[in-house]
mmCIF file of C-alpha atoms and ligand atoms in Angstrom:
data_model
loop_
_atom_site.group_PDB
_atom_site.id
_atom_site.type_symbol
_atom_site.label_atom_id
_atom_site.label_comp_id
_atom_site.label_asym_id
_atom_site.label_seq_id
_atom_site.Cartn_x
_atom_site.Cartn_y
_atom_site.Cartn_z
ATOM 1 C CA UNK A 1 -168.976 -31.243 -157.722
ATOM 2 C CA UNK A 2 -168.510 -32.507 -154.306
ATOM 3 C CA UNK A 3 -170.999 -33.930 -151.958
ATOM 4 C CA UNK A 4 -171.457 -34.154 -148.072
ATOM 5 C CA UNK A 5 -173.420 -35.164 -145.680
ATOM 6 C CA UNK A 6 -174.177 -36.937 -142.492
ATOM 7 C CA UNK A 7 -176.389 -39.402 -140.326
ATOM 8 C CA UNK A 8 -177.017 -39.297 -136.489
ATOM 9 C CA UNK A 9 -176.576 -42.974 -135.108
ATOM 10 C CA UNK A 10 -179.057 -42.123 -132.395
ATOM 11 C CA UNK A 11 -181.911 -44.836 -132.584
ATOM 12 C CA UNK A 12 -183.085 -47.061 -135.455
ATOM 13 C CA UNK A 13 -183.318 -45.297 -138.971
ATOM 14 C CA UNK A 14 -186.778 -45.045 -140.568
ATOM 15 C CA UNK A 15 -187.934 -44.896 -143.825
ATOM 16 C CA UNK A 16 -188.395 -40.906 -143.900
ATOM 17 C CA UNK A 17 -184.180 -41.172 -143.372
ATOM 18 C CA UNK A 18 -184.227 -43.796 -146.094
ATOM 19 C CA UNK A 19 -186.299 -41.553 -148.630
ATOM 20 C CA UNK A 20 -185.336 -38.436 -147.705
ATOM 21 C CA UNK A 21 -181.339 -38.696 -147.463
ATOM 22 C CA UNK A 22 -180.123 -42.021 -148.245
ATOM 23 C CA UNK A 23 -181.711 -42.738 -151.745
ATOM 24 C CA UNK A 24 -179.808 -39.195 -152.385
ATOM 25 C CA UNK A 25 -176.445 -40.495 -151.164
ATOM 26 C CA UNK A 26 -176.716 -43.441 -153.183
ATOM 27 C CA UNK A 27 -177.646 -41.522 -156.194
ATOM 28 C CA UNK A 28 -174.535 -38.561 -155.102
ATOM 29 C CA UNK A 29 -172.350 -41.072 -154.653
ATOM 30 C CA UNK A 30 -172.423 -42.210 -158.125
ATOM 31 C CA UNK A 31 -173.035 -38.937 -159.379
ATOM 32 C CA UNK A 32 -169.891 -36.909 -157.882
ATOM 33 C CA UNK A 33 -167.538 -40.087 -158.904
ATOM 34 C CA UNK A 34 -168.976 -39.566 -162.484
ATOM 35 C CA UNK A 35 -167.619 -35.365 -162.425
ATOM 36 C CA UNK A 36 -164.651 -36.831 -161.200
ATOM 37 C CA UNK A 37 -165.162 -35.284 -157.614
ATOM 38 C CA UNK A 38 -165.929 -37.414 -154.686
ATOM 39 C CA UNK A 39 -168.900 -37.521 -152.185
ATOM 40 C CA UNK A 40 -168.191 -38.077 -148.312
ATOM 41 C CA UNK A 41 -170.767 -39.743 -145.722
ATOM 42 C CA UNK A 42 -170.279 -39.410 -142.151
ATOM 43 C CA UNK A 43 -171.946 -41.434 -139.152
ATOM 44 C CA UNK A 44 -172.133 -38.472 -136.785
ATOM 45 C CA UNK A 45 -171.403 -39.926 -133.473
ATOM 46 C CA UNK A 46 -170.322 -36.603 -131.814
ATOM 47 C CA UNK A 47 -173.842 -35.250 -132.705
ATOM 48 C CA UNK A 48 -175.498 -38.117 -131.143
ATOM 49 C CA UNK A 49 -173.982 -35.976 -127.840
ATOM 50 C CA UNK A 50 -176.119 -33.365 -127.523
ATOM 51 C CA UNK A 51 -178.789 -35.022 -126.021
ATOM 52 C CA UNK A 52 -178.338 -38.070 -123.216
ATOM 53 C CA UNK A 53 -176.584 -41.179 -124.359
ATOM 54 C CA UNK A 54 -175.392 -44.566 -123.117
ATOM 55 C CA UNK A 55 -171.601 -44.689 -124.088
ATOM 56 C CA UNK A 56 -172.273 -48.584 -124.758
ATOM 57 C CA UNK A 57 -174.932 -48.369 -127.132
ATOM 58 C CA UNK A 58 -173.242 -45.299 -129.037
ATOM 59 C CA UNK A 59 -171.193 -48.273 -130.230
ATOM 60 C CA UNK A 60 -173.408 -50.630 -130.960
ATOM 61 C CA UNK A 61 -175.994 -47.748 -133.143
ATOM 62 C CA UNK A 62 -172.657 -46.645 -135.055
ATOM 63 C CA UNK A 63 -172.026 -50.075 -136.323
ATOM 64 C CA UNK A 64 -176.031 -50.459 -137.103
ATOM 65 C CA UNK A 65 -176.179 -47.147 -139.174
ATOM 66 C CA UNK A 66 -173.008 -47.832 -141.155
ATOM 67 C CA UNK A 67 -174.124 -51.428 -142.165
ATOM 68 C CA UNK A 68 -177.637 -49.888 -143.061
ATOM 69 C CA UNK A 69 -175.816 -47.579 -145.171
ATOM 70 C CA UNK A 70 -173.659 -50.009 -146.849
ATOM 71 C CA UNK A 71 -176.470 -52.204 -147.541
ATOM 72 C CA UNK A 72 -178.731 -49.645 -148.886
ATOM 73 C CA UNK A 73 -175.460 -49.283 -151.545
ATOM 74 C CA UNK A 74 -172.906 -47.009 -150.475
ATOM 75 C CA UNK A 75 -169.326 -48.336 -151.801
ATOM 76 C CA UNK A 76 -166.733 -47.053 -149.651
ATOM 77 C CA UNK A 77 -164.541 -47.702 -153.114
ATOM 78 C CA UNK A 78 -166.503 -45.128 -154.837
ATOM 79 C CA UNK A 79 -167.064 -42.415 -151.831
ATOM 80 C CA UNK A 80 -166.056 -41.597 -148.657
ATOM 81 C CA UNK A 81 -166.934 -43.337 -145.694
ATOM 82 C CA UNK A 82 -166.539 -41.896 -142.447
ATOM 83 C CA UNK A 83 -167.223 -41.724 -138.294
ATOM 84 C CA UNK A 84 -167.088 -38.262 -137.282
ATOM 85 C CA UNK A 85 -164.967 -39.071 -134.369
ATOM 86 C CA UNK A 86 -162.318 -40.167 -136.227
ATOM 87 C CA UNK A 87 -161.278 -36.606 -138.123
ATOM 88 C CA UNK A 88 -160.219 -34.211 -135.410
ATOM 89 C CA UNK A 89 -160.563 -31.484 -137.950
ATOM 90 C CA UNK A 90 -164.219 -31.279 -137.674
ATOM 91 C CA UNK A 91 -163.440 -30.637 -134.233
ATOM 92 C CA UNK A 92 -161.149 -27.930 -134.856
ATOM 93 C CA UNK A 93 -163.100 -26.268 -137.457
ATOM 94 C CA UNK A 94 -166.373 -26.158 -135.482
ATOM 95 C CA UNK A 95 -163.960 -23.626 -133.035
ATOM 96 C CA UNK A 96 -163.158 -21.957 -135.835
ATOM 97 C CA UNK A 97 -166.186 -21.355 -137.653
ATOM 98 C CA UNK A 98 -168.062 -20.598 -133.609
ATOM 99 C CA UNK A 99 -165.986 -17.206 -133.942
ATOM 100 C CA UNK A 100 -168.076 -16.038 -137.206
ATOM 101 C CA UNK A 101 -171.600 -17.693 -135.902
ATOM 102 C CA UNK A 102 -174.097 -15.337 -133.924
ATOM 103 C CA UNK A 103 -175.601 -16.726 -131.386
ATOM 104 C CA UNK A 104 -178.800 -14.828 -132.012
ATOM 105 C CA UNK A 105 -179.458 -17.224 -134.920
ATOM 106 C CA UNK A 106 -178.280 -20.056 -132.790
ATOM 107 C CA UNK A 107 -181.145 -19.178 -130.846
ATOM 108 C CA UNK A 108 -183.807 -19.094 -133.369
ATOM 109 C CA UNK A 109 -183.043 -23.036 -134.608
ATOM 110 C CA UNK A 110 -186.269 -25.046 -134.579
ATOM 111 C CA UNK A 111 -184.479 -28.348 -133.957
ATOM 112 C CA UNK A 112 -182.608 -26.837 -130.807
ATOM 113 C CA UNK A 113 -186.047 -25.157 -129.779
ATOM 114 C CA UNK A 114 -187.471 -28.398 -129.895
ATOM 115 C CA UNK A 115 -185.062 -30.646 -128.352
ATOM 116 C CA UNK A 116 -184.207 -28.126 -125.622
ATOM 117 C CA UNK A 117 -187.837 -28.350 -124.938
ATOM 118 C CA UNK A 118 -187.719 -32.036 -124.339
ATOM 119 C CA UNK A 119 -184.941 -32.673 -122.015
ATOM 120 C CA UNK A 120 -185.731 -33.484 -118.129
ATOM 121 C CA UNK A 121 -182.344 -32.890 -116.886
ATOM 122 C CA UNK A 122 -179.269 -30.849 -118.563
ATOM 123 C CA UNK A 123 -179.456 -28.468 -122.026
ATOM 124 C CA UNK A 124 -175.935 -28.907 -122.840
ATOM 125 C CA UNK A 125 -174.243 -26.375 -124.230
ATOM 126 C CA UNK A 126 -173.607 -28.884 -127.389
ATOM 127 C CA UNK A 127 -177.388 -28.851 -128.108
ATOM 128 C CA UNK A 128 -176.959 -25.300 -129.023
ATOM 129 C CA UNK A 129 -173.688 -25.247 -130.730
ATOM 130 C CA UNK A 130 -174.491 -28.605 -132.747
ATOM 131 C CA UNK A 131 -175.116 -26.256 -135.820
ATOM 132 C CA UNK A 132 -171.642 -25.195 -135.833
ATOM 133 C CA UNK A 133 -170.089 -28.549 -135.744
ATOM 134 C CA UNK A 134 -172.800 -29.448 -138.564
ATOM 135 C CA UNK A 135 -171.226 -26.386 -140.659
ATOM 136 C CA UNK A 136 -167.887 -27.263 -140.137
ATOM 137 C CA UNK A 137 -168.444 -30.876 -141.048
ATOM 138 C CA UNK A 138 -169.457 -29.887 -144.513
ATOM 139 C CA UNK A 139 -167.029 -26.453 -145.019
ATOM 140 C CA UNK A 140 -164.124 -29.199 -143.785
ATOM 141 C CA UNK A 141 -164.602 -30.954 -147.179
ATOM 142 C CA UNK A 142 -165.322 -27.391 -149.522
ATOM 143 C CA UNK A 143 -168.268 -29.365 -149.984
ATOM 144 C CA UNK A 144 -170.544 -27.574 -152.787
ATOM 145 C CA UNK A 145 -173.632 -30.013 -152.575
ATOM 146 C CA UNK A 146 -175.838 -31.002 -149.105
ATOM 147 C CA UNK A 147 -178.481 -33.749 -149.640
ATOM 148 C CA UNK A 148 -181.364 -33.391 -146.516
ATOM 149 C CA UNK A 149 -184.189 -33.860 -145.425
ATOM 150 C CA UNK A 150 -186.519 -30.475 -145.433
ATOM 151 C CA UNK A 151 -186.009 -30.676 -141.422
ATOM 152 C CA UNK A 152 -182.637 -29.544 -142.090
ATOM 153 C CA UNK A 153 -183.266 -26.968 -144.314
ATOM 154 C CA UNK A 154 -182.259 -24.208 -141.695
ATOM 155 C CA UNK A 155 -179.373 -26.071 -140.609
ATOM 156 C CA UNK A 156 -177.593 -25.605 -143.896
ATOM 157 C CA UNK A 157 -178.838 -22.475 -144.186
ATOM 158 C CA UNK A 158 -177.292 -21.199 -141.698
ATOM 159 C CA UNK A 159 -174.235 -23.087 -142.519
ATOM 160 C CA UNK A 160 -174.288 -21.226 -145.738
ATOM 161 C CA UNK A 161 -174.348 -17.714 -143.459
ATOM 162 C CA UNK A 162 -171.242 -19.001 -142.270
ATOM 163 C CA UNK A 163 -169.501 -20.085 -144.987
ATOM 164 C CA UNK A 164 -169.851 -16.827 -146.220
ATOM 165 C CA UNK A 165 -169.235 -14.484 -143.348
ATOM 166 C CA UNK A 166 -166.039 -16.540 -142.833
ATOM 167 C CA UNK A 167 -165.044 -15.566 -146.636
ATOM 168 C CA UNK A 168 -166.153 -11.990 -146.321
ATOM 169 C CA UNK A 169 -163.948 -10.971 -143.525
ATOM 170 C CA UNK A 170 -160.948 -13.428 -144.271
ATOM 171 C CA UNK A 171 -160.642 -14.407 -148.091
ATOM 172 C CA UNK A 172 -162.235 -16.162 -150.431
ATOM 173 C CA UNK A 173 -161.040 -19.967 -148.240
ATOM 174 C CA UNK A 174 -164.551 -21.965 -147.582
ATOM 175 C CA UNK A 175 -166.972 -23.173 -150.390
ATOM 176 C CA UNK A 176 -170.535 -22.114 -149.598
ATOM 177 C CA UNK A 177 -172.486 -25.087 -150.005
ATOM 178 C CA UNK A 178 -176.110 -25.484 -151.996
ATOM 179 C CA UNK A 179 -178.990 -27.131 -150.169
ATOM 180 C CA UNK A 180 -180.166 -30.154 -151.827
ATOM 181 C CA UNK A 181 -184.175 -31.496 -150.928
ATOM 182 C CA UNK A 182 -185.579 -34.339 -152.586
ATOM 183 C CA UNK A 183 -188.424 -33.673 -154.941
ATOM 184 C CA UNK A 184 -190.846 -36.246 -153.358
ATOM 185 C CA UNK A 185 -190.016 -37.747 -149.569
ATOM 186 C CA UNK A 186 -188.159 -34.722 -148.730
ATOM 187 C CA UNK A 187 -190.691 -34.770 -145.525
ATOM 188 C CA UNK A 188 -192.258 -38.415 -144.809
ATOM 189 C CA UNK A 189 -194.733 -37.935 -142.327
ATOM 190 C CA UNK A 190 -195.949 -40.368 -139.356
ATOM 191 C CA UNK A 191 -198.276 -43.105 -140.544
ATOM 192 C CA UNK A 192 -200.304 -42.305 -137.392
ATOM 193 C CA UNK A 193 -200.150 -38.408 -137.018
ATOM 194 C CA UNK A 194 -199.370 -37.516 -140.248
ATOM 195 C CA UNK A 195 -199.517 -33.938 -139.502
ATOM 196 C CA UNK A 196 -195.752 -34.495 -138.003
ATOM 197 C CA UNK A 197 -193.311 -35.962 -139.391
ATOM 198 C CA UNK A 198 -191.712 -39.601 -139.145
ATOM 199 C CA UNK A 199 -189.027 -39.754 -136.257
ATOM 200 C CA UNK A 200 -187.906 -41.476 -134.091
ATOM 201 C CA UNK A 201 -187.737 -39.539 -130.948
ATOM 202 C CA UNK A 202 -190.770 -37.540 -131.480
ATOM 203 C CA UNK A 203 -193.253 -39.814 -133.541
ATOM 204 C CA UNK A 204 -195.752 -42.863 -132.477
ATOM 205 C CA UNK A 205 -193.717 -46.338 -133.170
ATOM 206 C CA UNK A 206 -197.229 -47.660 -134.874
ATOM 207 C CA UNK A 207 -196.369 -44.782 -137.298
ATOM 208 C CA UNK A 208 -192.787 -45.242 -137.511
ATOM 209 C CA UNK A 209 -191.648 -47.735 -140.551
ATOM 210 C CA UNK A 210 -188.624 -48.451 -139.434
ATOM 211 C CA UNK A 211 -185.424 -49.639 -142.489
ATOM 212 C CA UNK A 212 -184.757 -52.998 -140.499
ATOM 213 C CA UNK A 213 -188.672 -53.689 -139.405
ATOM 214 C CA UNK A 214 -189.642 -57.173 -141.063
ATOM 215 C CA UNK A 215 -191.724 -57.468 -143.924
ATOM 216 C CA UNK A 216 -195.108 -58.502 -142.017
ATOM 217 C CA UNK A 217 -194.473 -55.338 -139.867
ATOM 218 C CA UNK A 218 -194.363 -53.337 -142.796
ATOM 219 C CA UNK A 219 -197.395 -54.370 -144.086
ATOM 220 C CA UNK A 220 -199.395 -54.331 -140.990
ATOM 221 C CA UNK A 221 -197.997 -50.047 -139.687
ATOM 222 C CA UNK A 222 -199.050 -49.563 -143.222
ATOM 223 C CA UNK A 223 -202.775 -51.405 -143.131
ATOM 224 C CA UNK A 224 -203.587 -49.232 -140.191
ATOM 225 C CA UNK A 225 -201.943 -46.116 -141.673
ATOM 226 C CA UNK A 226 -204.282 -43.245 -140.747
ATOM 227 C CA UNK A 227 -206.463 -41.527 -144.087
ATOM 228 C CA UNK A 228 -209.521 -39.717 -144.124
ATOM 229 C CA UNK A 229 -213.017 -40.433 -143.925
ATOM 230 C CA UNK A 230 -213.777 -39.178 -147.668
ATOM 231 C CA UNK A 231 -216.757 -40.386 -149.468
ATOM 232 C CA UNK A 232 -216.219 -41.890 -152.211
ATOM 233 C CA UNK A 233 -212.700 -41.770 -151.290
ATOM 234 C CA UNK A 234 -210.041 -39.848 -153.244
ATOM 235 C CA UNK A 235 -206.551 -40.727 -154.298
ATOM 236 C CA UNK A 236 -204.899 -37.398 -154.474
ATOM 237 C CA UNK A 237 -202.358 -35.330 -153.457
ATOM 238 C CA UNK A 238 -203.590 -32.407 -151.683
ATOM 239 C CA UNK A 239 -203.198 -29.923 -148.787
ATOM 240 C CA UNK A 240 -206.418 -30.974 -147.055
ATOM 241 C CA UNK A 241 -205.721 -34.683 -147.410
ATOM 242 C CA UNK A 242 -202.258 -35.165 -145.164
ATOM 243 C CA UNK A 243 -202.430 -38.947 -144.385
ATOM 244 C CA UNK A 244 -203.553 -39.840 -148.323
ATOM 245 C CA UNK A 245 -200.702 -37.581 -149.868
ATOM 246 C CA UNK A 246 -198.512 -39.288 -147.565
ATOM 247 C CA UNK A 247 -199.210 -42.504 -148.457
ATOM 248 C CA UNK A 248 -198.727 -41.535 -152.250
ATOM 249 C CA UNK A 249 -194.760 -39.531 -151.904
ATOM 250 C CA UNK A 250 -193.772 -42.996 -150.091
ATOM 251 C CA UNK A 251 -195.343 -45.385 -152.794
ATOM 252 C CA UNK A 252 -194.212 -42.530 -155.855
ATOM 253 C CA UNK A 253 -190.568 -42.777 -153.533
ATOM 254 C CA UNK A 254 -190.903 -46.678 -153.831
ATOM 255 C CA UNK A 255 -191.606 -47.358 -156.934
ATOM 256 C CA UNK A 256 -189.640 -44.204 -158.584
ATOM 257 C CA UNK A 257 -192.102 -42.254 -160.122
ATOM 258 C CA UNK A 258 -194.062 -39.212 -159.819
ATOM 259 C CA UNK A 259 -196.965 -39.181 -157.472
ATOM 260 C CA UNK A 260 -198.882 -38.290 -160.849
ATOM 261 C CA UNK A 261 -198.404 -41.500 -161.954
ATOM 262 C CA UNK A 262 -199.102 -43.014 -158.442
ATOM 263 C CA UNK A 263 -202.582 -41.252 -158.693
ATOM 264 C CA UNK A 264 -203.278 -42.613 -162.292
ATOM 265 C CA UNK A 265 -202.396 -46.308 -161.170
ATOM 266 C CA UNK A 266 -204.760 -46.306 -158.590
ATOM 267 C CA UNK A 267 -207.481 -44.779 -160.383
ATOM 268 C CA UNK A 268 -209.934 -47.399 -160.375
ATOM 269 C CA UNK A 269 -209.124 -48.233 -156.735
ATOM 270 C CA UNK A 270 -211.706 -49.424 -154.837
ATOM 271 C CA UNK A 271 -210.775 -47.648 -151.640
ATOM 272 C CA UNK A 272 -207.442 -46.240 -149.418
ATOM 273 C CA UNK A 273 -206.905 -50.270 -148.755
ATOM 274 C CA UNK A 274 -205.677 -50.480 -152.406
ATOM 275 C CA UNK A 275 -203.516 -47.834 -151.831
ATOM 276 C CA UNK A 276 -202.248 -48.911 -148.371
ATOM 277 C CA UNK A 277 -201.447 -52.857 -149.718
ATOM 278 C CA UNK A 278 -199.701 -51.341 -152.767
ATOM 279 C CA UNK A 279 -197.182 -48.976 -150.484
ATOM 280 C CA UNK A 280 -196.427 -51.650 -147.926
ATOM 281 C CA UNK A 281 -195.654 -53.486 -151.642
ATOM 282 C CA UNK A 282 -193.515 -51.150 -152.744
ATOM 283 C CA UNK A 283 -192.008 -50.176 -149.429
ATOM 284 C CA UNK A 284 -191.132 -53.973 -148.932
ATOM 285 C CA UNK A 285 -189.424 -54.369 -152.482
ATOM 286 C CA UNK A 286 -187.265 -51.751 -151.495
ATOM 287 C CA UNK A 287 -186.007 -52.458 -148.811
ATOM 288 C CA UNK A 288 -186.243 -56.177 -148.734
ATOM 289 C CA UNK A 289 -182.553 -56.260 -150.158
ATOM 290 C CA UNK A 290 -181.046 -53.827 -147.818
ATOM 291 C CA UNK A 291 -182.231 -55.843 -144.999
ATOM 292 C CA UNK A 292 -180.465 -59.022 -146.313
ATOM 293 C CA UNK A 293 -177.493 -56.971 -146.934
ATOM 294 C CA UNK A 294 -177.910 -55.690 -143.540
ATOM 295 C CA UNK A 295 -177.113 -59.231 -141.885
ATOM 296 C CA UNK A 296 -174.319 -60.084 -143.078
ATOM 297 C CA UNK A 297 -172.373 -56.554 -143.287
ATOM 298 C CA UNK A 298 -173.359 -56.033 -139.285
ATOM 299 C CA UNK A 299 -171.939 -59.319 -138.664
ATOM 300 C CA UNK A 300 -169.109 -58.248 -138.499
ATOM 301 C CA UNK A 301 -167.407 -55.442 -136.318
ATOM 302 C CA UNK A 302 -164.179 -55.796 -137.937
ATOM 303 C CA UNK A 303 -164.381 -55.475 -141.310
ATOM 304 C CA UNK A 304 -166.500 -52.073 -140.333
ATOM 305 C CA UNK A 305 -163.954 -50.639 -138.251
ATOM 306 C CA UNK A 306 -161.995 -51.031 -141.460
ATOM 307 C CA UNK A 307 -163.892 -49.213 -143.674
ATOM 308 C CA UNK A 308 -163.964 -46.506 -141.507
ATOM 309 C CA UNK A 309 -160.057 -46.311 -141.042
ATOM 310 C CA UNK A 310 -159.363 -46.489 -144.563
ATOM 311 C CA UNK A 311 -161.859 -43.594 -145.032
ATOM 312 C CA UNK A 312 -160.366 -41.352 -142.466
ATOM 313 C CA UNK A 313 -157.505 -42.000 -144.173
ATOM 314 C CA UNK A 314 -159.267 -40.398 -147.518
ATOM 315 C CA UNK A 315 -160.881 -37.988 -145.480
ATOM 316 C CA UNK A 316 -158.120 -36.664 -143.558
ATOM 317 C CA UNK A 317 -155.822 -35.372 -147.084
ATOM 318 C CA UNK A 318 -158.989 -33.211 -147.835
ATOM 319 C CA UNK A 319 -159.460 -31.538 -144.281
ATOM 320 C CA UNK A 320 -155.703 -31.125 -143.475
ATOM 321 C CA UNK A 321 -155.586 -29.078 -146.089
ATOM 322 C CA UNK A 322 -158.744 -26.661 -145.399
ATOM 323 C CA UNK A 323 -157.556 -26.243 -142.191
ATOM 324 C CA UNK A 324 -154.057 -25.279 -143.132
ATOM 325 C CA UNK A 325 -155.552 -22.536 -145.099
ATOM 326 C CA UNK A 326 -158.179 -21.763 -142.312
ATOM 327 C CA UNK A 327 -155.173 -21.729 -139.554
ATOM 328 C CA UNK A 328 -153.345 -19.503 -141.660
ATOM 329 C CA UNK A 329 -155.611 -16.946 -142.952
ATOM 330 C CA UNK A 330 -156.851 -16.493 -138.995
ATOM 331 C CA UNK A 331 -153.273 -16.337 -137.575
ATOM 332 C CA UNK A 332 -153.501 -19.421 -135.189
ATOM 333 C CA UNK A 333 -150.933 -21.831 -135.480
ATOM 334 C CA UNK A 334 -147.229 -21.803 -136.394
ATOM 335 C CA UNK A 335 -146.410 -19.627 -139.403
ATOM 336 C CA UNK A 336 -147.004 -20.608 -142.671
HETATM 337 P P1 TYM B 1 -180.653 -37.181 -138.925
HETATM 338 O O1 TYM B 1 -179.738 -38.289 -138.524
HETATM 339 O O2 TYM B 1 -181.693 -36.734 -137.983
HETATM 340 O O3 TYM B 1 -181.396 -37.562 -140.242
HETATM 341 C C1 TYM B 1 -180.692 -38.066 -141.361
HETATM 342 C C2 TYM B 1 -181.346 -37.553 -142.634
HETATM 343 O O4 TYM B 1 -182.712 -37.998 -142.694
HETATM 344 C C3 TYM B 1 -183.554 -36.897 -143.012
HETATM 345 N N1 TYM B 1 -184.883 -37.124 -142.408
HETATM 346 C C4 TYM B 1 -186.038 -37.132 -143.097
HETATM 347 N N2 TYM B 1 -186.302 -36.970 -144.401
HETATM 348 C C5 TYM B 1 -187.601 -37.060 -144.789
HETATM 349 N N3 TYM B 1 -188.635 -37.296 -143.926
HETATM 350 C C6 TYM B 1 -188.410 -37.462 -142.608
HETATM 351 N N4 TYM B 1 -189.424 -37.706 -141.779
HETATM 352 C C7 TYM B 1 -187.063 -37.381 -142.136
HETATM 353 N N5 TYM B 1 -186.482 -37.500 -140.904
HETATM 354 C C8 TYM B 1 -185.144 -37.340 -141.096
HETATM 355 C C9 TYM B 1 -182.841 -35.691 -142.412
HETATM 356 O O5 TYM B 1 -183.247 -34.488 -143.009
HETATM 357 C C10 TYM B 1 -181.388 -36.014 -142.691
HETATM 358 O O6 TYM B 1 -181.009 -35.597 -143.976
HETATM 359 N N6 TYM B 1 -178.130 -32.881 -138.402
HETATM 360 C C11 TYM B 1 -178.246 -34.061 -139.240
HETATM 361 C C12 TYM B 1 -176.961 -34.844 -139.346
HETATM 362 C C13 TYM B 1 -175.774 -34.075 -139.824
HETATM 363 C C14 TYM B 1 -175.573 -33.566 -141.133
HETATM 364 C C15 TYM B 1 -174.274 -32.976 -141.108
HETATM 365 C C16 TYM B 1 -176.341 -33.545 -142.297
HETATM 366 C C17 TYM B 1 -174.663 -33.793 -139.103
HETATM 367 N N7 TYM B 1 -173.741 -33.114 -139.879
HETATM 368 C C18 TYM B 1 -173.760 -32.345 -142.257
HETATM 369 C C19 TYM B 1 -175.815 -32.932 -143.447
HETATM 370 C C20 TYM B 1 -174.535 -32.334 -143.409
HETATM 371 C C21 TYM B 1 -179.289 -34.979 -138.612
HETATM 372 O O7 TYM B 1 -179.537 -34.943 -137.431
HETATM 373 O O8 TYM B 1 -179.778 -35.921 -139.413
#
């Protein structure tokens, strides 16, 4: 059982990155070394791309999101850790697998919909292929497991379209890959708005809990975390209550539990305050470590440029191979 996936280093990561994906690496990591298989993490810098970016700071965000990943507990003994840059065969592939994508579903992606929507000066024609690379860094590995956030739910669907329109017309060469959503925190939602969900491009920075914020911070985005104006108030997960059931995935997230038992704990609240201190609690307990970690591991340039080498190194003895079946089962390249 093999796992894959992949981080944009494009701003600071938040805590809907940290519930929704990274908790999952951490636990995929462990759990593909266990089946004797292997789970690959990628810093996508060639994603961060499609929309403007300052060639300076592209730097500087790589080496931030690979010592928050580190830090949250990723063990580039036990998996593999990788810059996107640094494989050329995700490159390759993404030409590859472009020949068997339509661009009618291209067209219907939210995410491209949305950022397309957004920018001032040039759509680049990256925006709307950035599905395609995100297929082909996943089918580069045979990868059969992709932990995500819901927002990327179409993303691997269609990479899964791919996979398999590839194998229908050439062979049976590419793995199709399964979708994998957390149960809880698989969609945090703004703090402020929390009718969208927590980003960092899109969402209010008073709503935003970001991984490296410091503890007080925490607490405070959290004390002024919109509810609802329910009375008596009610601690419950429900449709109609979007700021509340927010509030109660993060602290069940937290802590580790079900939100079931998050609703029985606070029981004899006295009001959303209860609930509010005891998330910016939990929320701080987690990620109190990681930001310790954080210090020292982004200290230090070298030893991350390091870790990356020696995982391209990994890396690269899984994707040489897909593409030298890929290459010869499409007739590019020398013979085989
Ligand atoms: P990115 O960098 O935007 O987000 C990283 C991960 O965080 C999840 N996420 C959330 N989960 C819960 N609640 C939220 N509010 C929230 N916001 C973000 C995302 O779903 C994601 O899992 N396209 C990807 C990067 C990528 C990739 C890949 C992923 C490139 N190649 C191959 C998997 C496999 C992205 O932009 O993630």
């Amino acid at each position: 059982m093999r796992i894959f996936s992949g981080i944009q280093p494009t701003g600071r990561k938040h805590l809907g990155n940290y519930i929704g994906a990274i908790v999952q690496y951490v636990e995929g990591q462990h759990r593909a070394a266990a089946a004797g298989d292997i789970a690959i993490f990628c810093v996508v810098d060639l994603h961060a791309m499609t929309v403007p970016w300052n060639p300076v700071e592209m730097r500087e965000r790589v080496y931030d999101t690979a010592a928050i990943l580190l830090a949250a507990g990723l063990d580039p003994e036990q998996c593999i850790f990788i810059r996107q840059s640094d494989i050329p065969e995700h490159t390759e592939l993404a030409w590859h697998m472009g020949a068997v994508t339509a661009h009618g579903d291209l067209n219907r992606m939210h995410q491209f919909k949305e950022k397309s929507a957004r920018q001032r000066d040039l759509v680049s024609a990256d925006l709307f292929t950035y599905p395609v690379l995100m297929a082909a860094d996943v089918l580069a590995y045979r990868a059969n497991e992709v932990p995500v956030g819901d927002d990327q739910r179409q993303h691997v669907e269609l990479m899964r379209d791919v996979a398999q329109r590839f194998n229908d017309r050439f062979g049976e060469i590419l793995v199709v890959p399964e979708l994998k959503i957390p149960e809880l925190g698989a969609r945090i939602m703004d703090l402020q708005d929390p009718t969208s969900k927590m980003s960092t491009t899109s969402g209010s920075p008073e709503g935003t809990v970001y991984v490296l914020d410091d503890a007080k911070t925490v607490e405070k985005k959290f004390k002024r975390a919109v509810t609802d104006s329910d009375d008596p108030p009610r601690i419950v997960r429900d449709p109609s209550k979007p700021g509340v059931s927010n509030l109660i995935d993060i602290l069940a997230a937290a802590r580790g539990t079900s939100f079931a038992e998050v609703e029985a704990s606070l029981a004899d609240a006295r009001g959303y305050g209860d609930l509010k201190v005891a998330t910016a609690e939990a929320v701080n307990a987690l990620l109190d470590p990681v930001r310790d970690r954080y210090t020292a591991l982004r200290a230090d340039e070298d030893v991350l440029e390091a870790i990356f080498a020696a995982g391209a190194a990994k890396a690269r003895e899984i994707t040489r191979d897909t593409l030298a079946d890929v290459r010869q089962a499409i007739g590019v390249g020398p013979r085989g």
